[in-house]
């Protein structure tokens, strides 16, 4: 085959049929995003979510059984107490008139995280999304199964710092996951493991 034929391809070669020539391992085309390496981190995401969810659920069951309708327990003087509160609003007691809306938002967050999991290769993102998922599931469980009714249930809060709103472990997981996502975004790390610089 002459040099000209090799460059333009002929009908009986892959190049001549319009097929893209094979690339060497690790090689990428111009303008393409680098392909993520390593295993997907779905297992880490769901393990973190399960841990956060079970820890939150267990703490709420214990609070309802042992602390509700009882005097608060002082942990660090009056600076930190355990006090059972039923919260119909969002995290930290905001928006009590919009319980159903917050239930829908929590369900939407779970769906979005499940969709992101398909292209998740970053370990820090897996941890962050796992915390968000576990926290959202924890509070959504209260919304569905606790009184006064389905999708209107009040969340059990019990961690009461002085001069601050009462919250629970699900709220803590959501906040920690959110902070981690902001930090990862500032560092330019995407869920698929690639790094970009703006």
mmCIF file with all atom_site columns, C-alpha atoms in Angstrom:
data_model
loop_
_atom_site.group_PDB
_atom_site.id
_atom_site.type_symbol
_atom_site.label_atom_id
_atom_site.label_alt_id
_atom_site.label_comp_id
_atom_site.label_asym_id
_atom_site.label_entity_id
_atom_site.label_seq_id
_atom_site.pdbx_PDB_ins_code
_atom_site.Cartn_x
_atom_site.Cartn_y
_atom_site.Cartn_z
_atom_site.occupancy
_atom_site.B_iso_or_equiv
_atom_site.pdbx_formal_charge
_atom_site.auth_seq_id
_atom_site.auth_comp_id
_atom_site.auth_asym_id
_atom_site.auth_atom_id
_atom_site.pdbx_PDB_model_num
ATOM 1   C CA . UNK A 1 1   ? 0.000   0.000  0.000  1.00 0.00 ? 1   UNK A CA 1
ATOM 2   C CA . UNK A 1 2   ? 1.377   3.402  -0.966 1.00 0.00 ? 2   UNK A CA 1
ATOM 3   C CA . UNK A 1 3   ? 1.702   6.242  1.535  1.00 0.00 ? 3   UNK A CA 1
ATOM 4   C CA . UNK A 1 4   ? -1.214  8.103  -0.108 1.00 0.00 ? 4   UNK A CA 1
ATOM 5   C CA . UNK A 1 5   ? -3.468  5.041  0.070  1.00 0.00 ? 5   UNK A CA 1
ATOM 6   C CA . UNK A 1 6   ? -2.556  4.520  3.720  1.00 0.00 ? 6   UNK A CA 1
ATOM 7   C CA . UNK A 1 7   ? -3.460  8.122  4.600  1.00 0.00 ? 7   UNK A CA 1
ATOM 8   C CA . UNK A 1 8   ? -6.842  8.281  2.840  1.00 0.00 ? 8   UNK A CA 1
ATOM 9   C CA . UNK A 1 9   ? -7.778  4.613  3.238  1.00 0.00 ? 9   UNK A CA 1
ATOM 10  C CA . UNK A 1 10  ? -9.256  2.285  0.663  1.00 0.00 ? 10  UNK A CA 1
ATOM 11  C CA . UNK A 1 11  ? -12.671 0.589  0.507  1.00 0.00 ? 11  UNK A CA 1
ATOM 12  C CA . UNK A 1 12  ? -11.322 -2.712 1.834  1.00 0.00 ? 12  UNK A CA 1
ATOM 13  C CA . UNK A 1 13  ? -9.693  -1.175 4.911  1.00 0.00 ? 13  UNK A CA 1
ATOM 14  C CA . UNK A 1 14  ? -11.442 -0.093 8.174  1.00 0.00 ? 14  UNK A CA 1
ATOM 15  C CA . UNK A 1 15  ? -10.397 3.525  7.575  1.00 0.00 ? 15  UNK A CA 1
ATOM 16  C CA . UNK A 1 16  ? -11.994 3.565  4.156  1.00 0.00 ? 16  UNK A CA 1
ATOM 17  C CA . UNK A 1 17  ? -15.337 2.329  5.560  1.00 0.00 ? 17  UNK A CA 1
ATOM 18  C CA . UNK A 1 18  ? -15.512 5.290  7.908  1.00 0.00 ? 18  UNK A CA 1
ATOM 19  C CA . UNK A 1 19  ? -14.715 3.175  10.969 1.00 0.00 ? 19  UNK A CA 1
ATOM 20  C CA . UNK A 1 20  ? -12.548 4.809  13.569 1.00 0.00 ? 20  UNK A CA 1
ATOM 21  C CA . UNK A 1 21  ? -9.097  3.227  13.881 1.00 0.00 ? 21  UNK A CA 1
ATOM 22  C CA . UNK A 1 22  ? -8.373  1.535  17.167 1.00 0.00 ? 22  UNK A CA 1
ATOM 23  C CA . UNK A 1 23  ? -6.523  3.574  19.732 1.00 0.00 ? 23  UNK A CA 1
ATOM 24  C CA . UNK A 1 24  ? -3.767  2.379  21.932 1.00 0.00 ? 24  UNK A CA 1
ATOM 25  C CA . UNK A 1 25  ? -4.747  1.722  25.531 1.00 0.00 ? 25  UNK A CA 1
ATOM 26  C CA . UNK A 1 26  ? -5.113  4.972  27.437 1.00 0.00 ? 26  UNK A CA 1
ATOM 27  C CA . UNK A 1 27  ? -5.046  7.084  24.237 1.00 0.00 ? 27  UNK A CA 1
ATOM 28  C CA . UNK A 1 28  ? -7.823  9.599  23.694 1.00 0.00 ? 28  UNK A CA 1
ATOM 29  C CA . UNK A 1 29  ? -9.020  11.761 20.843 1.00 0.00 ? 29  UNK A CA 1
ATOM 30  C CA . UNK A 1 30  ? -8.592  15.513 20.609 1.00 0.00 ? 30  UNK A CA 1
ATOM 31  C CA . UNK A 1 31  ? -11.185 17.356 22.688 1.00 0.00 ? 31  UNK A CA 1
ATOM 32  C CA . UNK A 1 32  ? -12.420 14.231 24.494 1.00 0.00 ? 32  UNK A CA 1
ATOM 33  C CA . UNK A 1 33  ? -12.689 14.080 28.261 1.00 0.00 ? 33  UNK A CA 1
ATOM 34  C CA . UNK A 1 34  ? -10.198 11.703 29.835 1.00 0.00 ? 34  UNK A CA 1
ATOM 35  C CA . UNK A 1 35  ? -11.812 8.385  30.681 1.00 0.00 ? 35  UNK A CA 1
ATOM 36  C CA . UNK A 1 36  ? -12.123 7.621  34.403 1.00 0.00 ? 36  UNK A CA 1
ATOM 37  C CA . UNK A 1 37  ? -9.919  4.903  35.756 1.00 0.00 ? 37  UNK A CA 1
ATOM 38  C CA . UNK A 1 38  ? -10.585 2.374  38.462 1.00 0.00 ? 38  UNK A CA 1
ATOM 39  C CA . UNK A 1 39  ? -13.776 0.829  39.721 1.00 0.00 ? 39  UNK A CA 1
ATOM 40  C CA . UNK A 1 40  ? -17.082 2.545  40.145 1.00 0.00 ? 40  UNK A CA 1
ATOM 41  C CA . UNK A 1 41  ? -17.738 3.541  43.739 1.00 0.00 ? 41  UNK A CA 1
ATOM 42  C CA . UNK A 1 42  ? -21.387 2.519  43.976 1.00 0.00 ? 42  UNK A CA 1
ATOM 43  C CA . UNK A 1 43  ? -20.682 0.044  46.792 1.00 0.00 ? 43  UNK A CA 1
ATOM 44  C CA . UNK A 1 44  ? -19.000 2.770  48.867 1.00 0.00 ? 44  UNK A CA 1
ATOM 45  C CA . UNK A 1 45  ? -21.922 5.140  48.271 1.00 0.00 ? 45  UNK A CA 1
ATOM 46  C CA . UNK A 1 46  ? -24.495 2.622  49.462 1.00 0.00 ? 46  UNK A CA 1
ATOM 47  C CA . UNK A 1 47  ? -22.344 1.442  52.381 1.00 0.00 ? 47  UNK A CA 1
ATOM 48  C CA . UNK A 1 48  ? -21.969 5.012  53.667 1.00 0.00 ? 48  UNK A CA 1
ATOM 49  C CA . UNK A 1 49  ? -25.688 5.639  53.083 1.00 0.00 ? 49  UNK A CA 1
ATOM 50  C CA . UNK A 1 50  ? -26.661 2.467  54.957 1.00 0.00 ? 50  UNK A CA 1
ATOM 51  C CA . UNK A 1 51  ? -24.374 3.353  57.891 1.00 0.00 ? 51  UNK A CA 1
ATOM 52  C CA . UNK A 1 52  ? -25.756 6.908  58.139 1.00 0.00 ? 52  UNK A CA 1
ATOM 53  C CA . UNK A 1 53  ? -29.348 5.697  57.775 1.00 0.00 ? 53  UNK A CA 1
ATOM 54  C CA . UNK A 1 54  ? -29.103 2.921  60.372 1.00 0.00 ? 54  UNK A CA 1
ATOM 55  C CA . UNK A 1 55  ? -27.290 5.181  62.846 1.00 0.00 ? 55  UNK A CA 1
ATOM 56  C CA . UNK A 1 56  ? -30.002 7.819  62.448 1.00 0.00 ? 56  UNK A CA 1
ATOM 57  C CA . UNK A 1 57  ? -32.841 5.285  62.661 1.00 0.00 ? 57  UNK A CA 1
ATOM 58  C CA . UNK A 1 58  ? -31.384 3.609  65.748 1.00 0.00 ? 58  UNK A CA 1
ATOM 59  C CA . UNK A 1 59  ? -30.857 6.918  67.520 1.00 0.00 ? 59  UNK A CA 1
ATOM 60  C CA . UNK A 1 60  ? -34.445 8.011  66.802 1.00 0.00 ? 60  UNK A CA 1
ATOM 61  C CA . UNK A 1 61  ? -35.918 4.730  68.041 1.00 0.00 ? 61  UNK A CA 1
ATOM 62  C CA . UNK A 1 62  ? -33.907 5.095  71.244 1.00 0.00 ? 62  UNK A CA 1
ATOM 63  C CA . UNK A 1 63  ? -34.959 8.727  71.699 1.00 0.00 ? 63  UNK A CA 1
ATOM 64  C CA . UNK A 1 64  ? -38.668 7.944  71.188 1.00 0.00 ? 64  UNK A CA 1
ATOM 65  C CA . UNK A 1 65  ? -38.492 5.001  73.598 1.00 0.00 ? 65  UNK A CA 1
ATOM 66  C CA . UNK A 1 66  ? -36.373 6.567  76.363 1.00 0.00 ? 66  UNK A CA 1
ATOM 67  C CA . UNK A 1 67  ? -36.424 10.348 76.050 1.00 0.00 ? 67  UNK A CA 1
ATOM 68  C CA . UNK A 1 68  ? -39.758 11.487 74.630 1.00 0.00 ? 68  UNK A CA 1
ATOM 69  C CA . UNK A 1 69  ? -42.095 12.872 77.340 1.00 0.00 ? 69  UNK A CA 1
ATOM 70  C CA . UNK A 1 70  ? -39.138 12.982 79.743 1.00 0.00 ? 70  UNK A CA 1
ATOM 71  C CA . UNK A 1 71  ? -36.908 15.791 80.947 1.00 0.00 ? 71  UNK A CA 1
ATOM 72  C CA . UNK A 1 72  ? -33.936 16.674 78.672 1.00 0.00 ? 72  UNK A CA 1
ATOM 73  C CA . UNK A 1 73  ? -30.596 15.046 79.413 1.00 0.00 ? 73  UNK A CA 1
ATOM 74  C CA . UNK A 1 74  ? -27.704 17.461 79.913 1.00 0.00 ? 74  UNK A CA 1
ATOM 75  C CA . UNK A 1 75  ? -24.564 16.317 78.080 1.00 0.00 ? 75  UNK A CA 1
ATOM 76  C CA . UNK A 1 76  ? -22.316 19.377 78.512 1.00 0.00 ? 76  UNK A CA 1
ATOM 77  C CA . UNK A 1 77  ? -24.047 21.473 81.149 1.00 0.00 ? 77  UNK A CA 1
ATOM 78  C CA . UNK A 1 78  ? -26.721 23.583 79.463 1.00 0.00 ? 78  UNK A CA 1
ATOM 79  C CA . UNK A 1 79  ? -24.522 23.969 76.344 1.00 0.00 ? 79  UNK A CA 1
ATOM 80  C CA . UNK A 1 80  ? -25.552 20.626 74.871 1.00 0.00 ? 80  UNK A CA 1
ATOM 81  C CA . UNK A 1 81  ? -28.641 18.611 75.752 1.00 0.00 ? 81  UNK A CA 1
ATOM 82  C CA . UNK A 1 82  ? -30.564 15.657 74.361 1.00 0.00 ? 82  UNK A CA 1
ATOM 83  C CA . UNK A 1 83  ? -34.198 16.734 74.103 1.00 0.00 ? 83  UNK A CA 1
ATOM 84  C CA . UNK A 1 84  ? -36.885 14.953 72.054 1.00 0.00 ? 84  UNK A CA 1
ATOM 85  C CA . UNK A 1 85  ? -38.651 17.311 69.644 1.00 0.00 ? 85  UNK A CA 1
ATOM 86  C CA . UNK A 1 86  ? -41.062 16.513 66.788 1.00 0.00 ? 86  UNK A CA 1
ATOM 87  C CA . UNK A 1 87  ? -40.222 18.730 63.802 1.00 0.00 ? 87  UNK A CA 1
ATOM 88  C CA . UNK A 1 88  ? -42.679 19.097 60.915 1.00 0.00 ? 88  UNK A CA 1
ATOM 89  C CA . UNK A 1 89  ? -40.337 21.397 58.982 1.00 0.00 ? 89  UNK A CA 1
ATOM 90  C CA . UNK A 1 90  ? -37.018 21.046 57.198 1.00 0.00 ? 90  UNK A CA 1
ATOM 91  C CA . UNK A 1 91  ? -33.604 20.523 58.749 1.00 0.00 ? 91  UNK A CA 1
ATOM 92  C CA . UNK A 1 92  ? -33.093 22.533 61.953 1.00 0.00 ? 92  UNK A CA 1
ATOM 93  C CA . UNK A 1 93  ? -36.812 23.317 62.235 1.00 0.00 ? 93  UNK A CA 1
ATOM 94  C CA . UNK A 1 94  ? -37.287 25.659 59.283 1.00 0.00 ? 94  UNK A CA 1
ATOM 95  C CA . UNK A 1 95  ? -40.491 25.799 57.209 1.00 0.00 ? 95  UNK A CA 1
ATOM 96  C CA . UNK A 1 96  ? -42.947 23.808 59.289 1.00 0.00 ? 96  UNK A CA 1
ATOM 97  C CA . UNK A 1 97  ? -45.821 24.765 56.969 1.00 0.00 ? 97  UNK A CA 1
ATOM 98  C CA . UNK A 1 98  ? -44.241 22.943 54.007 1.00 0.00 ? 98  UNK A CA 1
ATOM 99  C CA . UNK A 1 99  ? -43.888 19.372 55.253 1.00 0.00 ? 99  UNK A CA 1
ATOM 100 C CA . UNK A 1 100 ? -45.211 17.747 52.059 1.00 0.00 ? 100 UNK A CA 1
ATOM 101 C CA . UNK A 1 101 ? -42.915 19.884 49.893 1.00 0.00 ? 101 UNK A CA 1
ATOM 102 C CA . UNK A 1 102 ? -39.870 18.848 51.926 1.00 0.00 ? 102 UNK A CA 1
ATOM 103 C CA . UNK A 1 103 ? -40.942 15.224 51.561 1.00 0.00 ? 103 UNK A CA 1
ATOM 104 C CA . UNK A 1 104 ? -41.038 15.583 47.770 1.00 0.00 ? 104 UNK A CA 1
ATOM 105 C CA . UNK A 1 105 ? -37.636 17.321 47.769 1.00 0.00 ? 105 UNK A CA 1
ATOM 106 C CA . UNK A 1 106 ? -36.102 14.509 49.834 1.00 0.00 ? 106 UNK A CA 1
ATOM 107 C CA . UNK A 1 107 ? -37.492 11.913 47.423 1.00 0.00 ? 107 UNK A CA 1
ATOM 108 C CA . UNK A 1 108 ? -36.146 13.896 44.454 1.00 0.00 ? 108 UNK A CA 1
ATOM 109 C CA . UNK A 1 109 ? -32.674 14.051 46.042 1.00 0.00 ? 109 UNK A CA 1
ATOM 110 C CA . UNK A 1 110 ? -32.689 10.259 46.398 1.00 0.00 ? 110 UNK A CA 1
ATOM 111 C CA . UNK A 1 111 ? -33.619 9.810  42.712 1.00 0.00 ? 111 UNK A CA 1
ATOM 112 C CA . UNK A 1 112 ? -30.878 12.221 41.566 1.00 0.00 ? 112 UNK A CA 1
ATOM 113 C CA . UNK A 1 113 ? -28.238 10.441 43.663 1.00 0.00 ? 113 UNK A CA 1
ATOM 114 C CA . UNK A 1 114 ? -29.318 7.062  42.292 1.00 0.00 ? 114 UNK A CA 1
ATOM 115 C CA . UNK A 1 115 ? -28.894 8.402  38.730 1.00 0.00 ? 115 UNK A CA 1
ATOM 116 C CA . UNK A 1 116 ? -25.468 9.875  39.527 1.00 0.00 ? 116 UNK A CA 1
ATOM 117 C CA . UNK A 1 117 ? -24.324 6.518  40.899 1.00 0.00 ? 117 UNK A CA 1
ATOM 118 C CA . UNK A 1 118 ? -24.105 5.089  37.360 1.00 0.00 ? 118 UNK A CA 1
ATOM 119 C CA . UNK A 1 119 ? -21.093 7.274  36.530 1.00 0.00 ? 119 UNK A CA 1
ATOM 120 C CA . UNK A 1 120 ? -19.537 7.500  39.976 1.00 0.00 ? 120 UNK A CA 1
ATOM 121 C CA . UNK A 1 121 ? -15.783 6.782  40.069 1.00 0.00 ? 121 UNK A CA 1
ATOM 122 C CA . UNK A 1 122 ? -14.628 9.249  42.734 1.00 0.00 ? 122 UNK A CA 1
ATOM 123 C CA . UNK A 1 123 ? -14.241 7.968  46.313 1.00 0.00 ? 123 UNK A CA 1
ATOM 124 C CA . UNK A 1 124 ? -14.752 11.403 47.960 1.00 0.00 ? 124 UNK A CA 1
ATOM 125 C CA . UNK A 1 125 ? -17.913 11.936 45.882 1.00 0.00 ? 125 UNK A CA 1
ATOM 126 C CA . UNK A 1 126 ? -19.137 8.469  46.856 1.00 0.00 ? 126 UNK A CA 1
ATOM 127 C CA . UNK A 1 127 ? -18.746 9.363  50.541 1.00 0.00 ? 127 UNK A CA 1
ATOM 128 C CA . UNK A 1 128 ? -20.426 12.758 50.099 1.00 0.00 ? 128 UNK A CA 1
ATOM 129 C CA . UNK A 1 129 ? -23.375 11.354 48.144 1.00 0.00 ? 129 UNK A CA 1
ATOM 130 C CA . UNK A 1 130 ? -23.667 8.463  50.597 1.00 0.00 ? 130 UNK A CA 1
ATOM 131 C CA . UNK A 1 131 ? -24.014 10.918 53.481 1.00 0.00 ? 131 UNK A CA 1
ATOM 132 C CA . UNK A 1 132 ? -26.656 12.864 51.568 1.00 0.00 ? 132 UNK A CA 1
ATOM 133 C CA . UNK A 1 133 ? -28.535 9.697  50.649 1.00 0.00 ? 133 UNK A CA 1
ATOM 134 C CA . UNK A 1 134 ? -28.460 8.266  54.168 1.00 0.00 ? 134 UNK A CA 1
ATOM 135 C CA . UNK A 1 135 ? -29.602 11.551 55.693 1.00 0.00 ? 135 UNK A CA 1
ATOM 136 C CA . UNK A 1 136 ? -32.375 12.053 53.153 1.00 0.00 ? 136 UNK A CA 1
ATOM 137 C CA . UNK A 1 137 ? -33.615 8.488  53.681 1.00 0.00 ? 137 UNK A CA 1
ATOM 138 C CA . UNK A 1 138 ? -33.520 8.931  57.449 1.00 0.00 ? 138 UNK A CA 1
ATOM 139 C CA . UNK A 1 139 ? -35.743 11.994 57.467 1.00 0.00 ? 139 UNK A CA 1
ATOM 140 C CA . UNK A 1 140 ? -37.927 10.647 54.644 1.00 0.00 ? 140 UNK A CA 1
ATOM 141 C CA . UNK A 1 141 ? -38.649 7.564  56.757 1.00 0.00 ? 141 UNK A CA 1
ATOM 142 C CA . UNK A 1 142 ? -40.009 9.853  59.478 1.00 0.00 ? 142 UNK A CA 1
ATOM 143 C CA . UNK A 1 143 ? -42.074 11.805 56.930 1.00 0.00 ? 143 UNK A CA 1
ATOM 144 C CA . UNK A 1 144 ? -43.718 8.617  55.692 1.00 0.00 ? 144 UNK A CA 1
ATOM 145 C CA . UNK A 1 145 ? -44.216 6.556  58.848 1.00 0.00 ? 145 UNK A CA 1
ATOM 146 C CA . UNK A 1 146 ? -44.627 8.975  61.751 1.00 0.00 ? 146 UNK A CA 1
ATOM 147 C CA . UNK A 1 147 ? -47.723 10.925 62.806 1.00 0.00 ? 147 UNK A CA 1
ATOM 148 C CA . UNK A 1 148 ? -49.739 12.885 61.847 1.00 0.00 ? 148 UNK A CA 1
ATOM 149 C CA . UNK A 1 149 ? -49.821 10.965 58.543 1.00 0.00 ? 149 UNK A CA 1
ATOM 150 C CA . UNK A 1 150 ? -48.099 9.663  55.427 1.00 0.00 ? 150 UNK A CA 1
ATOM 151 C CA . UNK A 1 151 ? -45.851 12.315 53.793 1.00 0.00 ? 151 UNK A CA 1
ATOM 152 C CA . UNK A 1 152 ? -46.740 14.710 56.623 1.00 0.00 ? 152 UNK A CA 1
ATOM 153 C CA . UNK A 1 153 ? -44.921 12.991 59.481 1.00 0.00 ? 153 UNK A CA 1
ATOM 154 C CA . UNK A 1 154 ? -42.860 14.994 61.952 1.00 0.00 ? 154 UNK A CA 1
ATOM 155 C CA . UNK A 1 155 ? -39.140 14.240 62.114 1.00 0.00 ? 155 UNK A CA 1
ATOM 156 C CA . UNK A 1 156 ? -37.625 13.265 65.468 1.00 0.00 ? 156 UNK A CA 1
ATOM 157 C CA . UNK A 1 157 ? -34.925 15.775 66.523 1.00 0.00 ? 157 UNK A CA 1
ATOM 158 C CA . UNK A 1 158 ? -32.974 15.505 69.746 1.00 0.00 ? 158 UNK A CA 1
ATOM 159 C CA . UNK A 1 159 ? -29.515 17.152 69.594 1.00 0.00 ? 159 UNK A CA 1
ATOM 160 C CA . UNK A 1 160 ? -30.002 20.543 71.243 1.00 0.00 ? 160 UNK A CA 1
ATOM 161 C CA . UNK A 1 161 ? -26.979 22.870 71.424 1.00 0.00 ? 161 UNK A CA 1
ATOM 162 C CA . UNK A 1 162 ? -27.462 26.125 73.339 1.00 0.00 ? 162 UNK A CA 1
ATOM 163 C CA . UNK A 1 163 ? -28.672 29.030 71.148 1.00 0.00 ? 163 UNK A CA 1
ATOM 164 C CA . UNK A 1 164 ? -29.120 26.740 68.133 1.00 0.00 ? 164 UNK A CA 1
ATOM 165 C CA . UNK A 1 165 ? -31.879 24.712 66.497 1.00 0.00 ? 165 UNK A CA 1
ATOM 166 C CA . UNK A 1 166 ? -32.535 21.138 67.589 1.00 0.00 ? 166 UNK A CA 1
ATOM 167 C CA . UNK A 1 167 ? -31.445 18.581 64.962 1.00 0.00 ? 167 UNK A CA 1
ATOM 168 C CA . UNK A 1 168 ? -30.727 14.870 64.433 1.00 0.00 ? 168 UNK A CA 1
ATOM 169 C CA . UNK A 1 169 ? -28.050 12.651 62.903 1.00 0.00 ? 169 UNK A CA 1
ATOM 170 C CA . UNK A 1 170 ? -29.738 12.676 59.486 1.00 0.00 ? 170 UNK A CA 1
ATOM 171 C CA . UNK A 1 171 ? -29.474 16.485 59.423 1.00 0.00 ? 171 UNK A CA 1
ATOM 172 C CA . UNK A 1 172 ? -25.802 16.181 60.373 1.00 0.00 ? 172 UNK A CA 1
ATOM 173 C CA . UNK A 1 173 ? -25.149 13.698 57.556 1.00 0.00 ? 173 UNK A CA 1
ATOM 174 C CA . UNK A 1 174 ? -26.870 15.971 55.023 1.00 0.00 ? 174 UNK A CA 1
ATOM 175 C CA . UNK A 1 175 ? -24.860 19.019 56.121 1.00 0.00 ? 175 UNK A CA 1
ATOM 176 C CA . UNK A 1 176 ? -21.547 17.127 56.122 1.00 0.00 ? 176 UNK A CA 1
ATOM 177 C CA . UNK A 1 177 ? -22.288 15.658 52.676 1.00 0.00 ? 177 UNK A CA 1
ATOM 178 C CA . UNK A 1 178 ? -23.232 19.094 51.350 1.00 0.00 ? 178 UNK A CA 1
ATOM 179 C CA . UNK A 1 179 ? -20.063 20.716 52.687 1.00 0.00 ? 179 UNK A CA 1
ATOM 180 C CA . UNK A 1 180 ? -17.935 17.942 51.156 1.00 0.00 ? 180 UNK A CA 1
ATOM 181 C CA . UNK A 1 181 ? -19.637 18.409 47.770 1.00 0.00 ? 181 UNK A CA 1
ATOM 182 C CA . UNK A 1 182 ? -18.914 22.158 47.853 1.00 0.00 ? 182 UNK A CA 1
ATOM 183 C CA . UNK A 1 183 ? -15.243 21.486 48.661 1.00 0.00 ? 183 UNK A CA 1
ATOM 184 C CA . UNK A 1 184 ? -14.955 18.901 45.874 1.00 0.00 ? 184 UNK A CA 1
ATOM 185 C CA . UNK A 1 185 ? -16.561 21.308 43.417 1.00 0.00 ? 185 UNK A CA 1
ATOM 186 C CA . UNK A 1 186 ? -14.086 24.058 44.368 1.00 0.00 ? 186 UNK A CA 1
ATOM 187 C CA . UNK A 1 187 ? -11.233 21.581 43.803 1.00 0.00 ? 187 UNK A CA 1
ATOM 188 C CA . UNK A 1 188 ? -12.640 20.772 40.360 1.00 0.00 ? 188 UNK A CA 1
ATOM 189 C CA . UNK A 1 189 ? -13.205 17.074 41.049 1.00 0.00 ? 189 UNK A CA 1
ATOM 190 C CA . UNK A 1 190 ? -16.189 15.588 39.202 1.00 0.00 ? 190 UNK A CA 1
ATOM 191 C CA . UNK A 1 191 ? -18.187 12.508 40.296 1.00 0.00 ? 191 UNK A CA 1
ATOM 192 C CA . UNK A 1 192 ? -16.740 10.536 37.364 1.00 0.00 ? 192 UNK A CA 1
ATOM 193 C CA . UNK A 1 193 ? -13.226 11.009 38.724 1.00 0.00 ? 193 UNK A CA 1
ATOM 194 C CA . UNK A 1 194 ? -12.065 13.630 36.232 1.00 0.00 ? 194 UNK A CA 1
ATOM 195 C CA . UNK A 1 195 ? -10.554 16.937 37.331 1.00 0.00 ? 195 UNK A CA 1
ATOM 196 C CA . UNK A 1 196 ? -11.317 20.186 35.541 1.00 0.00 ? 196 UNK A CA 1
ATOM 197 C CA . UNK A 1 197 ? -9.913  23.674 36.008 1.00 0.00 ? 197 UNK A CA 1
ATOM 198 C CA . UNK A 1 198 ? -12.019 26.728 35.204 1.00 0.00 ? 198 UNK A CA 1
#
